[in-house]
XYZ file of C-alpha atoms in Angstrom:
517
model
C -15.243 -13.949 -7.098
C -15.025 -10.703 -9.077
C -12.221 -10.344 -11.532
C -11.314 -8.428 -14.671
C -12.761 -9.897 -17.834
C -11.830 -9.240 -21.457
C -15.497 -8.475 -22.021
C -14.832 -5.029 -20.632
C -12.339 -4.314 -23.398
C -12.900 -1.214 -25.538
C -13.974 -1.297 -29.157
C -11.607 -1.347 -32.130
C -10.991 2.415 -32.041
C -10.529 2.288 -28.282
C -8.035 -0.561 -28.586
C -5.973 1.547 -30.992
C -5.900 4.500 -28.603
C -5.109 2.290 -25.616
C -2.318 0.510 -27.459
C -0.761 3.809 -28.549
C -0.552 4.884 -24.913
C 0.906 1.548 -23.855
C 3.504 1.613 -26.638
C 4.620 5.090 -25.555
C 4.947 3.898 -21.969
C 7.022 0.860 -22.953
C 9.210 3.091 -25.125
C 9.937 5.375 -22.170
C 10.684 2.519 -19.778
C 12.851 0.715 -22.349
C 14.774 3.860 -23.270
C 15.574 4.526 -19.641
C 17.506 1.256 -19.539
C 19.761 2.328 -22.418
C 19.731 6.105 -22.870
C 21.880 6.745 -19.792
C 24.800 4.541 -20.894
C 26.487 7.122 -23.112
C 25.849 9.907 -20.599
C 27.494 8.184 -17.615
C 31.023 9.603 -18.092
C 29.652 13.169 -18.227
C 27.381 12.530 -15.233
C 30.329 11.178 -13.248
C 32.390 14.269 -14.092
C 29.612 16.763 -13.296
C 28.529 15.104 -10.042
C 32.025 13.994 -8.963
C 31.129 10.345 -8.510
C 33.298 8.078 -10.667
C 33.560 5.368 -7.989
C 29.808 4.861 -7.644
C 28.590 5.780 -11.135
C 27.626 2.152 -11.902
C 24.770 2.492 -9.412
C 23.009 4.942 -11.743
C 22.238 2.006 -14.063
C 22.198 -0.750 -11.456
C 19.762 1.139 -9.211
C 17.167 1.359 -11.982
C 17.602 -2.296 -12.984
C 17.485 -3.475 -9.379
C 14.321 -1.572 -8.489
C 12.443 -2.350 -11.706
C 13.184 -6.075 -11.342
C 12.425 -6.270 -7.618
C 8.975 -4.664 -7.819
C 7.744 -6.454 -10.940
C 5.933 -9.341 -9.166
C 4.276 -6.977 -6.659
C 2.938 -4.657 -9.369
C 1.571 -7.660 -11.263
C -0.229 -9.072 -8.243
C -1.599 -5.711 -7.093
C -2.958 -5.183 -10.595
C -4.808 -8.492 -10.359
C -6.269 -7.510 -6.977
C -7.105 -3.805 -7.345
C -7.504 -3.258 -11.074
C -4.673 -2.774 -13.546
C -5.680 0.637 -14.900
C -5.379 2.518 -11.618
C -2.075 0.773 -10.797
C -0.755 1.525 -14.283
C -1.580 5.218 -13.961
C 0.074 5.299 -10.524
C 3.239 3.603 -11.851
C 3.441 6.058 -14.748
C 3.049 9.024 -12.393
C 5.842 7.676 -10.161
C 8.076 7.204 -13.210
C 7.496 10.753 -14.448
C 8.028 12.341 -11.021
C 11.253 10.377 -10.615
C 12.390 11.438 -14.115
C 12.094 15.079 -13.072
C 14.011 14.314 -9.867
C 16.776 12.666 -11.930
C 17.025 15.670 -14.219
C 17.277 18.064 -11.269
C 19.680 15.974 -9.119
C 22.526 18.002 -7.652
C 24.764 15.144 -6.491
C 25.201 11.430 -7.159
C 23.278 10.125 -4.096
C 20.263 12.194 -5.186
C 20.515 10.833 -8.721
C 20.857 7.223 -7.569
C 17.878 7.596 -5.232
C 15.797 9.110 -8.031
C 16.853 6.308 -10.377
C 15.710 3.704 -7.860
C 12.324 5.440 -7.633
C 12.229 5.653 -11.423
C 12.866 1.898 -11.580
C 9.928 1.313 -9.228
C 7.625 3.158 -11.636
C 9.242 1.741 -14.777
C 8.916 -1.844 -13.559
C 5.217 -1.299 -12.925
C 4.700 0.294 -16.331
C 6.289 -2.661 -18.121
C 4.524 -5.544 -16.383
C 1.133 -3.813 -16.213
C 1.354 -2.902 -19.887
C 1.856 -6.549 -20.808
C -1.002 -7.588 -18.505
C -3.332 -4.880 -19.838
C -3.036 -6.385 -23.306
C -4.624 -9.469 -21.764
C -7.560 -7.288 -20.667
C -8.234 -5.444 -23.913
C -7.313 -8.053 -26.548
C -8.751 -11.535 -27.123
C -6.314 -14.449 -26.490
C -6.021 -15.392 -30.150
C -4.941 -11.837 -31.071
C -2.500 -11.141 -28.232
C 0.581 -12.296 -30.136
C 0.038 -9.610 -32.776
C -0.238 -6.807 -30.238
C 2.501 -8.068 -27.922
C 4.875 -8.049 -30.904
C 4.625 -4.247 -30.983
C 6.291 -4.047 -27.590
C 9.135 -6.345 -28.629
C 9.805 -4.079 -31.601
C 9.847 -1.079 -29.287
C 12.460 -2.799 -27.105
C 14.653 -3.471 -30.125
C 14.429 0.089 -31.392
C 15.060 1.501 -27.909
C 18.200 -0.597 -27.503
C 19.733 1.078 -30.562
C 18.190 4.551 -30.378
C 18.694 4.963 -26.619
C 22.494 5.271 -26.591
C 22.378 7.535 -29.642
C 19.883 9.895 -28.004
C 21.906 9.837 -24.806
C 24.990 10.901 -26.741
C 23.158 13.668 -28.594
C 21.603 15.080 -25.415
C 24.929 14.928 -23.585
C 26.947 16.575 -26.360
C 24.428 19.125 -27.617
C 22.301 19.972 -24.569
C 22.905 18.339 -21.197
C 22.808 14.822 -19.775
C 19.812 16.002 -17.730
C 17.664 15.926 -20.880
C 18.092 12.149 -21.016
C 15.656 12.170 -18.076
C 13.623 15.335 -18.653
C 12.601 14.228 -22.156
C 10.371 11.633 -20.486
C 8.035 14.305 -19.141
C 6.248 15.588 -22.294
C 5.996 12.103 -23.843
C 4.908 10.549 -20.568
C 2.209 13.123 -19.902
C 0.681 12.419 -23.327
C 0.761 8.674 -22.629
C -0.772 9.231 -19.190
C -3.668 11.324 -20.508
C -4.441 8.920 -23.356
C -4.255 5.922 -21.018
C -6.603 7.554 -18.504
C -9.199 8.064 -21.249
C -8.760 4.887 -23.330
C -7.970 2.033 -20.944
C -10.881 -0.033 -19.609
C -11.747 0.650 -15.986
C -11.487 -2.994 -14.971
C -12.895 -4.658 -11.879
C -11.176 -5.389 -8.606
C -10.204 -8.989 -7.974
C -10.555 -10.892 -4.729
C -10.447 -8.751 -1.591
C -7.566 -10.110 0.488
C -4.652 -8.870 2.553
C -1.677 -7.933 0.391
C 1.168 -10.431 0.738
C 3.760 -7.895 1.892
C 6.013 -10.567 3.438
C 6.164 -12.519 0.184
C 6.719 -9.332 -1.807
C 9.576 -8.300 0.508
C 11.303 -11.687 0.285
C 10.865 -11.808 -3.500
C 12.255 -8.270 -3.804
C 15.250 -9.326 -1.690
C 15.810 -12.330 -3.971
C 15.679 -10.066 -7.024
C 18.068 -7.619 -5.352
C 20.553 -10.394 -4.651
C 20.375 -11.696 -8.220
C 20.804 -8.247 -9.752
C 23.706 -7.336 -7.456
C 25.503 -10.600 -8.191
C 25.082 -10.309 -11.956
C 25.824 -6.571 -12.080
C 28.883 -6.421 -9.810
C 30.506 -9.872 -9.961
C 32.794 -8.666 -12.730
C 33.807 -5.635 -10.672
C 34.130 -7.296 -7.248
C 35.213 -10.755 -8.453
C 33.044 -13.864 -8.834
C 34.764 -15.531 -5.864
C 34.929 -12.435 -3.658
C 33.385 -12.669 -0.163
C 30.720 -10.101 -1.125
C 29.531 -12.072 -4.169
C 29.679 -15.435 -2.397
C 27.775 -13.996 0.556
C 25.125 -12.458 -1.679
C 24.739 -15.735 -3.554
C 24.317 -17.724 -0.345
C 21.777 -15.236 1.038
C 19.804 -15.289 -2.209
C 19.656 -19.094 -2.226
C 18.514 -19.115 1.421
C 15.760 -16.596 0.677
C 14.618 -18.643 -2.321
C 14.291 -21.705 -0.069
C 12.196 -19.641 2.367
C 9.963 -18.154 -0.324
C 7.949 -21.226 -1.399
C 6.673 -22.244 2.068
C 5.963 -18.584 2.806
C 3.786 -18.295 -0.290
C 1.952 -21.545 0.465
C 0.665 -19.995 3.706
C -0.292 -16.615 2.215
C -3.994 -15.885 1.617
C -3.245 -13.987 -1.607
C 0.374 -14.830 -2.501
C 2.277 -12.296 -4.587
C 3.456 -15.247 -6.668
C 0.921 -18.108 -6.507
C 2.680 -21.432 -6.023
C 0.515 -22.847 -8.817
C 2.538 -20.658 -11.175
C 5.646 -22.584 -10.189
C 3.935 -25.899 -10.944
C 2.521 -24.844 -14.320
C 4.531 -26.463 -17.079
C 3.852 -23.623 -19.499
C 4.765 -20.847 -17.059
C 7.974 -22.511 -15.850
C 9.243 -23.490 -19.311
C 8.304 -20.129 -20.833
C 10.097 -18.264 -18.034
C 13.260 -20.320 -18.542
C 13.081 -19.750 -22.308
C 12.626 -16.016 -21.732
C 15.643 -16.025 -19.398
C 17.862 -17.723 -21.999
C 16.607 -15.607 -24.915
C 17.098 -12.322 -23.066
C 20.571 -13.348 -21.894
C 21.585 -13.773 -25.526
C 19.631 -10.781 -26.840
C 21.054 -8.200 -24.460
C 24.581 -9.553 -24.906
C 24.212 -8.773 -28.600
C 22.510 -5.405 -28.188
C 24.893 -4.119 -25.503
C 28.242 -5.235 -26.912
C 27.880 -5.096 -30.696
C 27.983 -1.252 -30.812
C 31.217 -1.330 -28.791
C 32.598 -3.957 -31.168
C 31.809 -1.765 -34.169
C 33.440 1.270 -32.571
C 36.643 -0.538 -31.585
C 37.159 -3.055 -34.398
C 35.683 -1.118 -37.332
C 36.573 2.306 -35.968
C 33.135 3.871 -36.550
C 31.641 6.605 -34.394
C 28.953 5.995 -31.795
C 26.351 7.423 -34.172
C 27.493 5.312 -37.118
C 27.538 2.190 -34.974
C 23.795 2.677 -34.604
C 23.450 2.994 -38.369
C 25.404 -0.246 -38.858
C 23.020 -1.957 -36.431
C 19.955 -1.049 -38.501
C 19.784 -4.459 -40.271
C 19.445 -6.081 -36.864
C 16.634 -3.713 -35.919
C 14.894 -4.295 -39.269
C 15.078 -8.051 -38.781
C 13.807 -7.744 -35.221
C 10.832 -5.525 -36.098
C 9.909 -7.621 -39.137
C 10.053 -10.945 -37.304
C 8.154 -9.536 -34.301
C 5.304 -8.497 -36.569
C 5.208 -11.741 -38.525
C 5.515 -13.914 -35.405
C 2.615 -12.067 -33.773
C 0.387 -12.499 -36.820
C 1.416 -16.127 -37.246
C 0.604 -16.879 -33.616
C -2.786 -15.154 -33.953
C -3.879 -17.088 -37.040
C -2.234 -20.468 -36.578
C -1.648 -20.686 -32.842
C 1.650 -22.476 -33.447
C 3.491 -20.836 -30.599
C 5.894 -23.727 -29.992
C 6.918 -23.810 -33.649
C 7.548 -20.042 -33.634
C 9.651 -20.256 -30.473
C 11.778 -23.142 -31.733
C 12.286 -21.448 -35.106
C 13.259 -18.153 -33.485
C 15.703 -19.754 -31.062
C 17.347 -21.780 -33.846
C 17.723 -18.699 -36.090
C 19.042 -16.672 -33.142
C 21.580 -19.423 -32.382
C 22.660 -19.429 -36.023
C 23.112 -15.658 -35.864
C 25.282 -15.949 -32.742
C 27.481 -18.576 -34.383
C 27.886 -16.362 -37.444
C 28.749 -13.349 -35.276
C 31.417 -15.401 -33.513
C 33.335 -15.562 -36.823
C 33.510 -11.818 -37.560
C 36.723 -9.845 -37.449
C 38.428 -6.743 -38.811
C 38.406 -8.283 -42.322
C 34.650 -8.954 -42.346
C 32.959 -6.791 -44.986
C 30.032 -4.496 -44.317
C 27.642 -6.506 -46.506
C 28.491 -9.779 -44.777
C 28.235 -8.152 -41.347
C 24.847 -6.664 -42.237
C 23.594 -10.098 -43.324
C 24.705 -11.580 -39.997
C 22.977 -8.747 -38.146
C 19.762 -9.306 -40.110
C 19.721 -13.042 -39.316
C 20.383 -12.373 -35.638
C 17.642 -9.744 -35.503
C 15.112 -12.098 -37.089
C 15.884 -14.729 -34.472
C 15.746 -12.267 -31.584
C 12.386 -10.873 -32.646
C 10.555 -14.197 -32.842
C 10.879 -15.124 -29.173
C 10.189 -12.609 -26.335
C 6.575 -11.581 -26.878
C 5.530 -15.020 -28.100
C 6.734 -16.401 -24.758
C 4.591 -13.844 -22.947
C 1.569 -14.639 -25.124
C 1.934 -18.369 -24.429
C 1.888 -17.726 -20.675
C -1.040 -15.290 -20.747
C -3.070 -17.758 -22.788
C -2.347 -20.549 -20.299
C -3.685 -18.990 -17.074
C -7.110 -17.795 -15.870
C -7.889 -14.136 -16.572
C -7.594 -13.321 -12.856
C -3.917 -14.404 -12.845
C -2.730 -12.653 -16.003
C -0.920 -9.944 -14.030
C 0.955 -12.400 -11.815
C 1.818 -14.639 -14.778
C 3.082 -11.686 -16.817
C 5.173 -10.620 -13.840
C 6.797 -14.059 -13.567
C 7.933 -13.978 -17.201
C 9.007 -10.326 -17.038
C 10.980 -11.067 -13.859
C 12.740 -14.029 -15.496
C 13.556 -12.006 -18.595
C 14.970 -9.113 -16.546
C 17.241 -11.444 -14.582
C 18.238 -13.153 -17.842
C 19.227 -9.824 -19.388
C 21.348 -8.854 -16.381
C 22.912 -12.310 -16.213
C 23.717 -12.416 -19.923
C 25.343 -8.990 -19.980
C 27.369 -9.765 -16.832
C 28.634 -13.144 -18.048
C 29.341 -11.893 -21.560
C 31.212 -8.884 -20.182
C 33.261 -11.039 -17.798
C 34.236 -13.469 -20.576
C 35.031 -10.667 -22.995
C 37.122 -8.723 -20.485
C 39.096 -11.782 -19.344
C 39.874 -12.944 -22.881
C 40.783 -9.436 -24.032
C 43.082 -8.935 -21.051
C 44.846 -12.215 -21.808
C 45.359 -11.329 -25.465
C 46.620 -7.803 -24.742
C 48.804 -8.412 -21.692
C 51.865 -7.258 -23.675
C 50.251 -4.121 -25.130
C 51.564 -0.762 -23.895
C 49.175 0.781 -21.379
C 50.211 4.348 -22.010
C 47.285 6.620 -22.661
C 44.890 4.662 -20.428
C 43.110 2.575 -23.089
C 39.853 1.175 -21.685
C 37.641 -1.136 -23.834
C 34.539 0.353 -22.215
C 35.555 3.701 -23.750
C 36.207 2.984 -27.467
C 37.454 6.528 -28.075
C 40.462 5.819 -25.829
C 41.845 3.424 -28.477
C 43.231 6.423 -30.344
C 45.597 7.073 -27.425
C 47.596 3.890 -28.201
C 50.465 3.792 -30.716
C 49.384 2.862 -34.256
C 50.802 -0.676 -34.157
C 49.213 -1.335 -30.776
C 45.837 -0.166 -32.068
C 45.803 -2.928 -34.706
C 46.703 -5.540 -32.096
C 43.972 -4.242 -29.763
C 41.352 -4.388 -32.521
C 42.258 -7.964 -33.444
C 42.245 -9.005 -29.771
C 38.860 -7.420 -29.158
C 37.381 -9.121 -32.245
C 38.613 -12.549 -31.112
C 37.449 -11.968 -27.531
C 33.968 -10.912 -28.686
C 33.637 -13.950 -30.942
C 34.689 -16.255 -28.127
C 32.132 -14.703 -25.771
C 29.367 -15.289 -28.323
C 30.315 -18.968 -28.443
C 29.986 -19.205 -24.667
C 26.501 -17.623 -24.771
C 25.306 -20.018 -27.495
C 24.616 -22.933 -25.087
C 21.954 -20.820 -23.355
C 20.015 -20.591 -26.619
C 20.547 -24.297 -27.285
C 19.055 -25.077 -23.861
C 16.149 -22.709 -24.589
C 15.468 -24.562 -27.840
C 15.236 -27.896 -26.009
C 12.850 -26.362 -23.464
C 10.687 -24.927 -26.257
C 10.300 -28.421 -27.714
C 8.766 -29.496 -24.394
C 6.014 -26.860 -24.571
C 2.517 -27.918 -25.523
C 1.339 -27.006 -28.995
C -1.810 -25.047 -29.846
C -3.525 -21.863 -28.671
C -6.051 -20.622 -26.140
C -9.418 -19.040 -26.749
C -11.429 -16.411 -24.952
C -13.953 -19.052 -23.935
C -11.308 -21.042 -22.127
C -9.985 -18.066 -20.189
C -13.421 -16.776 -19.314
C -14.076 -20.152 -17.741
C -11.066 -19.561 -15.532
C -9.151 -22.627 -16.711
C -5.395 -22.616 -17.326
C -5.487 -23.393 -21.021
C -1.886 -24.494 -21.380
C -2.044 -27.219 -18.738
C -5.514 -28.744 -19.088
C -6.374 -31.863 -21.078
C -7.084 -31.556 -24.751
C -10.588 -30.422 -25.713
C -12.578 -30.861 -28.856
C -11.181 -29.076 -31.857
C -12.748 -25.708 -32.506
C -14.073 -25.400 -28.965
C -11.170 -25.024 -26.586
C -7.662 -26.120 -27.527
C -4.504 -25.924 -25.488
C -2.086 -23.034 -25.222
C 1.516 -23.400 -26.200
């Protein structure tokens, strides 16, 4: 059965060129999840669509999550390079359509199409690392992408604000074109051609059901706070999603080439790693999304300065990503890295839950640094553990499973954190004057309150944020327990070339073929 082998990987210089293209692609896709946030008020005003503006972000998240498993499986079947180039082209074309949109329905439609391309870029990038890099070195290279995510989460909103204030919100989308074209050209020249996998009918039914499940999950997590967790719409979506999930497994068992092989759902490494990725991303995105708002409301800094204050977190994230990748490559102690990262991340969350208006800048920076170190040690190590535990022919599908779980975890974490924060803040400020239309989602509106009320609002927001961090902490605690259940060790190229799932096979002789985490 033909399949893509690491033996087709380019040389050292070629790996560098290929990785530079992949890093650029991940940067674009990651930025598009964050750069629009600060531009949304201006977009709503220009396109007269305040009621439906949330769909500009939700449409991208929904589409990118829903198509992830299909892109991964198609890459396994038809060769990842050609699918990657196609996904990048779709993303760039949709970026132009976003920048030229004349009304909100056009923009939302273009964002959905952009999510289709962006989801393919992300999952195929992760899978391509499995093609061009040996198993024992994947952790080092995957760590680059985690660092890019961390930087994008801070830089994205800042760039969105600069483009909106100095040029136009349309440049938040159009800026993708020159960078993306460079990435596309380099990728076309540097990526290995690959070989098609097994010739079989595409599992469109499974892909459609899985996309519907993803759609239900994203809609529930994105709009439960707006519609109400017990509203008929949310309850109906939840019930439909559960019913589709029950239908999915027997459907995939009958498929000739399932979009998500059932064996993935029975692999201890894949299942545990996906759950860990879900928990870690729920905590990570809660921190990255809400800390800038905290700084702007409680400390009274500008949007730009909030990014500067977040730099210790980014430094910790980038540093720990790099060290975790190198540690995994040389020692293969993936379980130890995951447990350490989750414990440090949990400690950071607990420290952040204690901050308030009286917390000094130095202390806050130390808390940010600790949190960043914990965040950086987990995501890409989880992906490396999964890739090293499956046959080479299933790397795309396995990468898609973890990416899917992490995307849902991010949406779930942000939704739950936001709901807890909003409810607690509303309770603490029920007696505040509402003149001036203060809205916590718009920190600049705080200035419209009377001076005494501003101090009360800041204190209430600080307490509400700390309480929300405490509620997120159990997710990381659960992830730590799951990480302890993972198998210790690492995979080798010999094991994957043999087509054996390294993480779930019996122990082999030392130095020949040991188990993946």
